Short mmCIF file of C-alpha atoms in Angstrom, two decimals:
data_model
loop_
_atom_site.label_atom_id
_atom_site.label_comp_id
_atom_site.label_asym_id
_atom_site.label_seq_id
_atom_site.Cartn_x
_atom_site.Cartn_y
_atom_site.Cartn_z
CA MET A 1 -57.42 38.88 5.82
CA SER A 2 -58.99 37.17 8.83
CA SER A 3 -57.31 37.63 12.17
CA ARG A 4 -57.54 33.89 12.82
CA LYS A 5 -55.37 33.13 9.83
CA GLY A 6 -52.94 35.79 10.94
CA GLN A 7 -52.69 34.22 14.36
CA LYS A 8 -52.08 30.81 12.83
CA ASP A 9 -49.32 32.17 10.63
CA ALA A 10 -47.69 33.91 13.55
CA ALA A 11 -47.84 30.74 15.64
CA ARG A 12 -46.22 28.77 12.80
CA VAL A 13 -43.43 31.30 12.45
CA VAL A 14 -42.76 31.15 16.20
CA ARG A 15 -42.78 27.36 16.13
CA GLU A 16 -40.32 27.29 13.26
CA GLN A 17 -38.10 29.77 15.02
CA LEU A 18 -38.12 27.70 18.18
CA ALA A 19 -37.29 24.59 16.19
CA ARG A 20 -34.40 26.36 14.48
CA GLU A 21 -33.16 27.55 17.83
CA ARG A 22 -33.31 24.02 19.22
CA ARG A 23 -31.40 22.68 16.21
CA ARG A 24 -28.77 25.35 16.59
CA LYS A 25 -28.30 24.56 20.26
CA ARG A 26 -28.13 20.83 19.61
CA THR A 27 -25.51 21.30 16.91
CA LEU A 28 -23.48 23.47 19.24
CA TRP A 29 -23.51 20.93 22.07
CA VAL A 30 -22.80 18.00 19.78
CA SER A 31 -19.86 19.89 18.31
CA VAL A 32 -18.54 20.84 21.74
CA ALA A 33 -18.81 17.21 22.85
CA ALA A 34 -17.03 15.96 19.72
CA VAL A 35 -14.19 18.45 20.10
CA ALA A 36 -13.87 17.45 23.75
CA VAL A 37 -13.64 13.79 22.73
CA LEU A 38 -10.83 14.57 20.28
CA VAL A 39 -8.91 16.72 22.76
CA VAL A 40 -9.25 14.15 25.54
CA ALA A 41 -8.08 11.42 23.14
CA GLY A 42 -4.97 13.42 22.35
CA LEU A 43 -4.26 14.03 26.03
CA ILE A 44 -4.67 10.33 26.76
CA GLY A 45 -2.08 9.56 24.08
CA TRP A 46 0.34 12.05 25.53
CA SER A 47 -0.03 10.79 29.10
CA VAL A 48 0.24 7.13 28.06
CA TYR A 49 3.45 7.96 26.22
CA SER A 50 4.84 9.96 29.13
CA SER A 51 4.17 7.11 31.53
CA GLN A 52 5.83 4.60 29.17
CA ARG A 53 9.03 6.59 28.90
CA SER A 54 11.91 5.81 31.15
CA ASP A 55 14.50 8.50 31.55
CA ASP A 56 16.89 6.36 33.52
CA PHE A 57 19.15 4.13 31.58
CA THR A 58 22.40 2.36 32.21
CA ALA A 59 24.82 2.38 29.32
CA PRO A 60 26.95 -0.74 28.91
CA THR A 61 30.69 -0.76 29.49
CA GLY A 62 32.58 0.77 26.60
CA SER A 63 29.85 3.25 25.68
CA ASN A 64 30.55 6.76 24.49
CA GLU A 65 30.03 9.63 26.88
CA ALA A 66 26.47 10.36 25.76
CA GLY A 67 25.55 6.72 26.16
CA THR A 68 24.32 6.56 22.57
CA GLY A 69 26.63 3.86 21.27
CA VAL A 70 29.40 1.37 21.89
CA VAL A 71 32.93 2.51 21.08
CA ALA A 72 35.70 0.54 19.41
CA GLY A 73 39.16 1.97 18.74
CA SER A 74 40.55 5.41 19.53
CA GLY A 75 41.69 6.81 16.19
CA PRO A 76 41.41 10.49 15.25
CA VAL A 77 38.50 10.04 12.82
CA THR A 78 35.11 9.08 14.27
CA VAL A 79 32.88 6.72 12.33
CA ASP A 80 29.26 6.34 13.52
CA VAL A 81 27.43 3.18 12.48
CA TYR A 82 23.65 3.10 12.93
CA GLU A 83 22.42 -0.45 12.61
CA ASP A 84 19.27 -2.44 13.32
CA PHE A 85 19.75 -6.18 13.70
CA LEU A 86 16.59 -6.85 11.68
CA CYS A 87 17.67 -4.71 8.73
CA PRO A 88 18.85 -6.78 5.72
CA ALA A 89 20.83 -3.88 4.26
CA CYS A 90 22.68 -3.63 7.58
CA LYS A 91 23.57 -7.30 7.27
CA GLN A 92 24.93 -6.74 3.77
CA PHE A 93 26.87 -3.74 5.00
CA LYS A 94 28.25 -5.67 7.95
CA GLN A 95 29.37 -8.59 5.83
CA ALA A 96 30.88 -6.39 3.13
CA SER A 97 32.48 -3.64 5.15
CA SER A 98 33.14 -4.71 8.71
CA PRO A 99 36.55 -6.29 7.89
CA ALA A 100 37.66 -2.94 6.48
CA ILE A 101 36.32 -1.10 9.52
CA ASP A 102 37.98 -3.53 11.91
CA GLN A 103 41.23 -3.06 10.06
CA LEU A 104 40.99 0.74 10.25
CA VAL A 105 40.39 0.36 13.99
CA SER A 106 43.41 -1.86 14.48
CA GLU A 107 45.54 0.52 12.38
CA GLY A 108 44.58 3.22 14.90
CA LYS A 109 42.98 5.39 12.23
CA ILE A 110 39.41 5.47 13.45
CA ARG A 111 37.19 5.35 16.47
CA VAL A 112 33.90 3.59 15.68
CA VAL A 113 30.68 4.21 17.58
CA TYR A 114 28.08 1.51 17.02
CA HIS A 115 24.47 2.62 17.57
CA PRO A 116 22.22 -0.46 17.68
CA VAL A 117 18.90 1.33 17.07
CA ALA A 118 15.49 -0.34 17.37
CA TYR A 119 13.81 1.19 14.33
CA LEU A 120 12.17 -1.86 12.81
CA ASN A 121 10.08 -3.26 15.66
CA ARG A 122 7.02 -3.19 13.43
CA TYR A 123 8.63 -5.79 11.16
CA SER A 124 8.60 -8.53 13.78
CA SER A 125 5.95 -9.89 16.08
CA THR A 126 8.18 -9.86 19.17
CA GLN A 127 9.88 -6.44 19.04
CA TYR A 128 12.98 -8.21 17.79
CA SER A 129 14.80 -4.94 17.09
CA THR A 130 14.51 -3.89 20.73
CA ARG A 131 15.29 -7.34 22.10
CA SER A 132 18.36 -7.85 19.93
CA SER A 133 19.64 -4.34 20.63
CA ALA A 134 19.25 -4.86 24.39
CA ALA A 135 21.05 -8.18 23.95
CA SER A 136 23.90 -6.40 22.18
CA GLY A 137 24.13 -4.15 25.25
CA CYS A 138 24.64 -7.26 27.37
CA ALA A 139 27.37 -8.36 24.94
CA ALA A 140 29.02 -4.93 25.18
CA GLU A 141 28.96 -5.25 28.96
CA GLY A 142 30.97 -8.43 28.45
CA GLY A 143 33.32 -6.60 26.09
CA ARG A 144 32.22 -8.37 22.92
CA TYR A 145 29.84 -6.06 21.10
CA ARG A 146 31.47 -6.39 17.70
CA GLU A 147 31.70 -10.17 17.77
CA TYR A 148 28.13 -10.50 18.97
CA ALA A 149 26.76 -8.03 16.42
CA ARG A 150 28.54 -9.89 13.63
CA ALA A 151 27.03 -13.18 14.82
CA LEU A 152 23.55 -11.64 15.08
CA PHE A 153 23.74 -10.43 11.50
CA ASP A 154 25.02 -13.81 10.32
CA ARG A 155 21.92 -15.39 11.85
CA GLN A 156 19.52 -12.58 10.95
CA PRO A 157 15.88 -13.74 11.00
CA PRO A 158 13.53 -12.74 8.16
CA GLN A 159 11.39 -9.63 8.52
CA GLY A 160 7.77 -10.20 9.42
CA GLY A 161 8.39 -13.20 11.66
CA ALA A 162 9.02 -13.67 15.35
CA GLY A 163 12.76 -13.10 15.13
CA LEU A 164 15.21 -15.11 17.18
CA SER A 165 14.05 -16.37 20.57
CA ASP A 166 15.74 -15.31 23.81
CA GLU A 167 17.28 -18.78 24.04
CA GLU A 168 18.80 -18.37 20.60
CA LEU A 169 20.14 -14.93 21.56
CA VAL A 170 21.81 -16.54 24.59
CA ASP A 171 23.21 -19.41 22.51
CA ILE A 172 24.79 -16.95 20.09
CA ALA A 173 26.32 -15.08 23.03
CA ALA A 174 27.83 -18.28 24.38
CA GLY A 175 29.07 -18.99 20.86
CA VAL A 176 31.16 -15.79 20.79
CA GLY A 177 32.67 -16.54 24.18
CA LEU A 178 30.37 -14.64 26.53
CA ASP A 179 29.40 -16.04 29.90
CA ARG A 180 26.14 -17.87 29.29
CA ASP A 181 24.50 -17.40 32.69
CA GLY A 182 25.50 -13.78 33.13
CA PHE A 183 24.28 -12.94 29.64
CA ALA A 184 21.03 -14.83 30.13
CA SER A 185 20.18 -12.97 33.32
CA CYS A 186 21.14 -9.61 31.74
CA LEU A 187 18.78 -10.37 28.87
CA ARG A 188 16.00 -11.70 31.07
CA GLU A 189 16.07 -8.69 33.36
CA GLY A 190 15.98 -6.32 30.40
CA THR A 191 18.98 -4.48 31.83
CA PHE A 192 19.69 -2.58 28.63
CA LYS A 193 16.19 -2.05 27.26
CA PRO A 194 16.08 1.54 28.55
CA TRP A 195 19.49 2.04 26.95
CA THR A 196 18.14 0.76 23.62
CA GLU A 197 15.30 3.26 23.93
CA HIS A 198 17.81 6.03 24.60
CA VAL A 199 20.03 5.02 21.67
CA THR A 200 17.02 4.93 19.36
CA GLU A 201 15.63 8.24 20.55
CA GLU A 202 18.95 10.02 20.18
CA ALA A 203 19.42 8.59 16.68
CA SER A 204 15.99 9.91 15.73
CA LYS A 205 16.91 13.27 17.24
CA ALA A 206 20.01 13.27 15.07
CA ASN A 207 17.72 12.81 12.05
CA ILE A 208 18.96 9.34 11.22
CA ALA A 209 16.04 8.24 9.03
CA SER A 210 17.18 4.84 7.84
CA THR A 211 19.56 2.01 8.62
CA PRO A 212 22.34 1.48 7.95
CA THR A 213 23.57 5.04 8.17
CA ILE A 214 27.30 5.65 8.33
CA LEU A 215 28.75 8.97 9.43
CA VAL A 216 32.41 9.82 9.02
CA ASP A 217 33.26 12.72 11.32
CA GLY A 218 29.57 13.58 11.42
CA GLU A 219 29.04 13.52 7.65
CA GLU A 220 26.79 10.85 6.16
CA ILE A 221 28.53 8.88 3.44
CA ALA A 222 26.65 7.58 0.40
CA ASP A 223 29.20 4.97 -0.64
CA ARG A 224 29.21 2.38 2.14
CA SER A 225 31.57 -0.04 0.39
CA PRO A 226 34.98 -0.78 2.00
CA GLU A 227 36.61 1.50 -0.58
CA GLY A 228 34.08 4.25 0.07
CA ILE A 229 34.73 4.11 3.81
CA ARG A 230 38.50 4.13 3.37
CA ALA A 231 38.27 7.09 1.03
CA ALA A 232 36.01 9.02 3.40
CA VAL A 233 38.27 8.29 6.38
CA GLN A 234 41.31 9.35 4.43
CA ALA A 235 39.63 12.57 3.34
CA ALA A 236 38.51 13.32 6.91
CA GLY A 237 41.97 12.55 8.31
CA ARG A 238 43.67 15.20 6.22
CA MET B 1 -33.02 22.43 -14.79
CA ILE B 2 -34.82 19.59 -13.07
CA VAL B 3 -37.28 19.59 -15.88
CA THR B 4 -34.63 19.20 -18.53
CA ALA B 5 -32.64 16.52 -16.71
CA PRO B 6 -33.47 12.90 -17.51
CA HIS B 7 -36.10 11.67 -15.12
CA SER B 8 -34.31 8.53 -14.03
CA ARG B 9 -31.19 10.34 -12.91
CA VAL B 10 -33.11 12.91 -10.93
CA ALA B 11 -34.97 10.16 -9.20
CA ARG B 12 -31.89 8.10 -8.52
CA TRP B 13 -29.52 10.61 -6.85
CA PRO B 14 -31.72 11.48 -3.85
CA ALA B 15 -32.36 7.78 -3.34
CA ILE B 16 -28.73 6.77 -3.61
CA ARG B 17 -27.09 9.68 -1.83
CA PRO B 18 -27.99 8.75 1.76
CA TRP B 19 -26.67 5.21 1.37
CA LEU B 20 -23.63 6.34 -0.50
CA GLY B 21 -23.16 8.71 2.44
CA VAL B 22 -23.25 5.81 4.90
CA ALA B 23 -20.65 3.96 2.84
CA VAL B 24 -18.43 7.03 2.70
CA ARG B 25 -18.80 7.66 6.43
CA LEU B 26 -17.98 4.06 7.36
CA GLY B 27 -15.14 4.03 4.83
CA LEU B 28 -13.51 7.10 6.34
CA ALA B 29 -14.14 5.70 9.85
CA THR B 30 -12.28 2.53 8.85
CA VAL B 31 -9.37 4.54 7.50
CA TRP B 32 -8.94 6.35 10.82
CA LEU B 33 -9.45 3.27 12.97
CA VAL B 34 -6.87 1.31 10.99
CA ALA B 35 -4.44 4.24 10.88
CA GLY B 36 -4.74 4.89 14.61
CA GLY B 37 -4.82 1.24 15.58
CA SER B 38 -1.63 0.47 13.70
CA LYS B 39 0.27 3.20 15.55
CA VAL B 40 -1.17 2.99 19.02
CA GLY B 41 0.96 0.00 20.04
CA ASP B 42 4.26 1.85 19.68
CA LEU B 43 3.89 5.52 20.57
CA ALA B 44 7.63 6.12 20.64
CA ALA B 45 7.89 4.92 17.05
CA SER B 46 4.95 7.15 16.15
CA GLY B 47 6.86 10.11 17.58
CA ARG B 48 9.94 9.15 15.59
CA ALA B 49 7.82 8.94 12.45
CA VAL B 50 6.64 12.52 13.00
CA ASN B 51 10.18 13.62 13.76
CA ALA B 52 11.44 12.05 10.53
CA TYR B 53 9.63 14.79 8.60
CA GLN B 54 12.03 17.26 10.23
CA VAL B 55 9.50 20.06 10.44
CA MET B 56 9.38 20.53 14.21
CA PRO B 57 11.59 20.13 17.27
CA TYR B 58 12.02 16.56 18.48
CA ASP B 59 10.14 17.04 21.74
CA LEU B 60 7.10 18.50 20.01
CA ALA B 61 7.21 15.68 17.44
CA THR B 62 7.05 13.06 20.19
CA VAL B 63 4.03 14.76 21.77
CA ILE B 64 2.22 14.96 18.42
CA GLY B 65 3.26 11.43 17.59
CA ALA B 66 1.84 10.15 20.87
CA ALA B 67 -1.43 12.10 20.63
CA LEU B 68 -2.13 11.45 16.95
CA PRO B 69 -3.03 7.73 17.07
CA PHE B 70 -5.59 8.38 19.80
CA VAL B 71 -7.09 11.34 17.95
CA GLU B 72 -7.32 9.18 14.83
CA LEU B 73 -9.10 6.44 16.77
CA ALA B 74 -11.50 8.98 18.28
CA LEU B 75 -12.25 10.43 14.84
CA GLY B 76 -12.90 6.94 13.53
CA LEU B 77 -15.27 6.29 16.41
CA LEU B 78 -17.19 9.55 15.88
CA LEU B 79 -17.59 8.77 12.18
CA LEU B 80 -18.59 5.20 12.91
CA LEU B 81 -21.35 6.45 15.21
CA GLY B 82 -22.23 9.31 12.90
CA LEU B 83 -21.90 11.83 15.71
CA ALA B 84 -20.97 15.39 14.75
CA THR B 85 -20.35 14.10 11.25
CA ARG B 86 -19.69 17.44 9.61
CA LEU B 87 -17.25 18.50 12.30
CA SER B 88 -15.48 15.12 12.15
CA ALA B 89 -15.29 15.37 8.38
CA GLY B 90 -13.85 18.87 8.72
CA VAL B 91 -11.20 17.74 11.20
CA SER B 92 -10.45 14.75 8.94
CA ALA B 93 -10.00 17.02 5.96
CA ALA B 94 -7.75 19.36 7.93
CA LEU B 95 -5.56 16.47 9.14
CA LEU B 96 -5.34 15.00 5.64
CA VAL B 97 -4.31 18.35 4.20
CA VAL B 98 -1.56 18.56 6.83
CA PHE B 99 -0.44 14.99 6.01
CA VAL B 100 -0.32 15.70 2.29
CA ALA B 101 1.59 18.92 2.92
CA GLY B 102 4.05 16.97 5.10
CA ILE B 103 4.66 14.33 2.46
CA VAL B 104 5.04 16.92 -0.30
CA SER B 105 7.50 18.85 1.83
CA ALA B 106 9.51 15.71 2.69
CA TRP B 107 9.56 14.82 -0.99
CA SER B 108 10.63 18.27 -2.10
CA ARG B 109 13.42 18.36 0.48
CA GLY B 110 14.65 15.01 -0.79
CA LEU B 111 14.15 13.20 2.52
CA ALA B 112 14.00 9.43 2.22
CA ILE B 113 11.39 8.45 4.79
CA ASP B 114 8.35 6.25 5.19
CA CYS B 115 5.28 8.41 5.63
CA GLY B 116 4.25 6.55 8.76
CA CYS B 117 0.67 6.78 7.61
CA PHE B 118 -0.36 3.28 8.57
CA GLY B 119 1.85 1.82 11.21
CA ALA B 120 4.50 3.92 12.75
CA GLY B 121 7.05 4.49 10.06
CA GLY B 122 9.58 7.22 9.66
CA GLU B 123 12.40 4.93 8.82
CA LEU B 124 12.39 2.99 5.61
CA ALA B 125 12.91 -0.73 5.70
CA ALA B 126 15.89 -2.06 3.88
CA GLY B 127 16.08 -1.39 0.18
CA GLN B 128 12.78 0.48 0.30
CA THR B 129 12.50 3.65 -1.68
CA PRO B 130 9.97 6.25 -0.61
CA SER B 131 6.62 5.95 -2.37
CA TYR B 132 5.52 9.55 -2.01
CA LEU B 133 3.24 9.80 -5.02
CA PRO B 134 1.01 6.81 -4.14
CA GLU B 135 0.85 8.07 -0.56
CA ILE B 136 -0.28 11.50 -1.72
CA LEU B 137 -2.86 10.08 -4.14
CA ARG B 138 -4.22 7.83 -1.42
CA ASP B 139 -4.58 10.74 0.98
CA LEU B 140 -6.31 12.77 -1.71
CA GLY B 141 -8.79 9.91 -2.10
CA PHE B 142 -9.48 10.04 1.63
CA LEU B 143 -9.81 13.81 1.33
CA ALA B 144 -12.56 13.27 -1.25
CA LEU B 145 -14.44 11.09 1.25
CA ALA B 146 -14.15 13.83 3.88
CA GLY B 147 -15.31 16.38 1.32
CA PHE B 148 -18.43 14.35 0.56
CA LEU B 149 -19.34 14.29 4.24
CA LEU B 150 -18.65 18.00 4.61
CA ILE B 151 -21.21 18.68 1.90
CA TRP B 152 -23.73 15.99 2.87
CA PRO B 153 -23.14 15.17 6.53
CA ARG B 154 -26.58 13.69 7.17
CA THR B 155 -26.58 9.94 6.57
CA PRO B 156 -28.92 7.17 7.69
CA VAL B 157 -28.07 5.02 10.72
CA SER B 158 -26.29 7.85 12.49
CA VAL B 159 -26.50 9.38 15.94
CA ASP B 160 -26.90 12.78 14.27
CA GLY B 161 -30.02 11.53 12.50
CA TRP B 162 -31.36 9.97 15.66
CA LEU B 163 -30.83 13.18 17.63
CA ALA B 164 -32.59 15.18 14.94
CA GLY B 165 -35.55 12.84 15.22
CA ASP B 166 -36.86 13.19 11.71
CA ALA B 167 -34.16 12.15 9.31
CA SER B 168 -36.10 13.37 6.33
CA VAL B 169 -35.81 16.97 7.49
CA GLU B 170 -32.99 18.59 5.58
CA ASP B 171 -31.04 20.73 7.90
CA ASP B 172 -27.72 22.33 7.41
CA ASP B 173 -26.40 21.59 10.81
CA GLU B 174 -23.94 19.03 12.13
#
């Protein structure tokens, strides 16, 4: 074996080792950079969200103590209604069952808490769920949540569109006897948008996964028909 | 084994694999970009979607929900560039496994939720019933893409290849 060939072989081995070492280092740094990118991305998301959140909210007149809903009646049994003004099933529920609920309220049997959650913003191009919920806060401030909510459901826009315009929301308010100018400025200033956010967040915290959800004394009821509600209220009242 | 295999197939796979790899990489990148992009506009809803699975406290769910869309976008970007492809594929696979586990667990607990996979979900729209099985199958498909890139991370037109200089060199890194 000639020493020259030996030297060549040794040089090749060293070169290969150096190349491997370089590759290893490169991989390490690329990986570190990629992980850093992912971590920074996550932190950006968190900080954007934190800056978007508003902790301060004003609940409208007639809200419950926690500011998570608008109260009607003062009966011994509490009925929680979670509704989104863009949700067609909520409209059906409202049209089928609200007379029964209103009657139970006037009979003094129940206390209803309406939670106008903004769950379905992704089904409109203008955040209609948030806008309509904030509008319902303005209506509650004027003492007419139930009338306004009923009217909103009667004129429910289809999912996937722009929803009702602010002018239409004001017109409906005037139609149920609310002061047009006061309502319009409440809506324009977004007075109850933080409240809507609070209502929605608290509903999510309470594991309300879909609308409408009806709780009778804290228990979700499966049968949302007028008869089902009466039966559940009667059972809870015993 | 090479000797016994039909010649055409042996010749075809090495020629096809790199370009199939590009398609897979760009496909997975698109998945993440669309998934992240659809959630990034409403971070609060994204948090609610995570919370709807009821596997963690609400406050943690909102943090994860806010971070996730951005992480998804970043993953999509890394895969689009072909930078740290193997690592990105590994993270993708890990995330997808977590997503599948979440959906299976929601299903088995009888929760009626929207997976929130594309577009912040959580809550079902009216009259919608959960479509857990298609969601799981879809995620498994994405998992297969990630698996391909874990095994063969080196693809043409990638920053990894450019950094390595010679793309024809087979190395095990990235």
